[in-house]
Protein backbone atom coordinates (compact mmCIF):
# COMPACT_ATOMS: atom_id res chain seq x y z
CA MET A 1 -0.06 -0.03 0.03
CA GLY A 2 1.39 3.45 -0.94
CA ARG A 3 1.85 6.43 1.51
CA HIS A 4 -0.28 9.72 1.26
CA LEU A 5 0.94 13.11 2.25
CA PHE A 6 -0.82 16.39 2.55
CA ILE A 7 1.35 19.51 2.21
CA VAL A 8 -0.49 22.41 4.03
CA SER A 9 0.52 26.06 3.37
CA ARG A 10 1.76 27.95 6.43
CA GLN A 11 -0.87 30.30 5.77
CA SER A 12 -3.34 27.89 6.59
CA PRO A 13 -2.78 26.72 10.29
CA ARG A 14 -6.59 25.77 10.98
CA LEU A 15 -6.54 23.50 7.76
CA TYR A 16 -3.37 22.00 9.09
CA GLU A 17 -5.03 21.43 12.57
CA TYR A 18 -8.18 19.99 10.91
CA LEU A 19 -6.40 17.68 8.46
CA ALA A 20 -3.90 16.49 11.07
CA HIS A 21 -6.79 15.61 13.54
CA ALA A 22 -8.97 14.10 10.77
CA PHE A 23 -6.15 11.70 9.41
CA ALA A 24 -4.38 11.04 12.90
CA PRO A 25 -5.70 7.38 13.07
CA GLU A 26 -4.43 6.66 9.48
CA LEU A 27 -1.10 5.04 9.35
CA ASP A 28 -0.60 5.63 5.84
CA VAL A 29 -1.25 9.43 5.68
CA GLU A 30 1.07 12.33 7.18
CA VAL A 31 0.00 15.94 7.25
CA VAL A 32 2.84 18.29 7.11
CA VAL A 33 3.25 22.23 6.95
CA ASP A 34 5.03 23.31 3.87
CA ARG A 35 8.79 24.15 4.86
CA ARG A 36 9.97 25.63 1.79
CA GLU A 37 11.51 29.11 1.93
CA GLY A 38 12.10 29.72 -1.91
CA ASP A 39 13.85 28.27 -4.86
CA ARG A 40 17.56 27.33 -3.80
CA ARG A 41 18.86 27.80 -7.31
CA GLY A 42 17.40 30.83 -8.38
CA GLU A 43 15.13 31.23 -11.53
CA GLY A 44 17.70 31.18 -14.33
CA ASP A 45 16.86 30.30 -18.00
CA ARG A 46 15.13 26.95 -17.71
CA ARG A 47 15.53 26.36 -21.49
CA THR A 48 19.12 26.36 -21.18
CA ALA A 49 18.95 22.93 -19.12
CA PRO A 50 20.84 20.13 -21.00
CA ARG A 51 18.87 17.30 -22.46
CA GLY A 52 18.01 14.66 -19.98
CA ASP A 53 18.41 16.85 -17.13
CA ARG A 54 15.61 15.66 -14.96
CA ARG A 55 15.89 18.59 -12.75
CA VAL A 56 13.74 20.58 -15.05
CA ALA A 57 10.73 18.19 -14.68
CA GLU A 58 11.23 18.27 -10.88
CA ARG A 59 11.08 22.02 -11.12
CA ARG A 60 7.82 21.81 -12.93
CA SER A 61 6.48 19.73 -10.13
CA ALA A 62 7.52 21.99 -7.69
CA ARG A 63 5.99 24.84 -9.57
CA GLN A 64 2.70 23.03 -9.59
CA VAL A 65 2.86 22.38 -5.85
CA SER A 66 3.36 25.93 -5.22
CA GLU A 67 0.28 26.96 -7.50
CA ASP A 68 -1.92 24.40 -5.90
CA LEU A 69 -0.77 25.48 -2.26
CA ARG A 70 -1.60 29.14 -3.38
CA ALA A 71 -4.80 28.16 -4.68
CA LEU A 72 -6.18 25.50 -2.44
CA GLY A 73 -4.17 25.90 0.82
CA TYR A 74 -2.89 22.26 0.36
CA VAL A 75 -1.36 19.57 -1.81
CA PHE A 76 -2.11 15.95 -1.56
CA VAL A 77 0.60 13.74 -2.71
CA ARG A 78 0.69 9.93 -3.31
CA HIS A 79 3.89 8.04 -3.23
CA GLY A 80 5.25 4.63 -2.95
């Protein structure tokens, strides 16, 4: 069975409290507050990344997470 993760925006402490309480009995669900403080590498020109550089895809994922956090206040991720 896979694991599930809720990442909650720092601007949504009540949502974090609610989700943490609601999913406390679930062993495969973890609720965390977003700990990111910004892009570690700076913006730069993403078009210059060499072919096969998987970091570009990872940045897209991080960008989507950031957009969802802003819009929804949380992101739900399945892994494993």
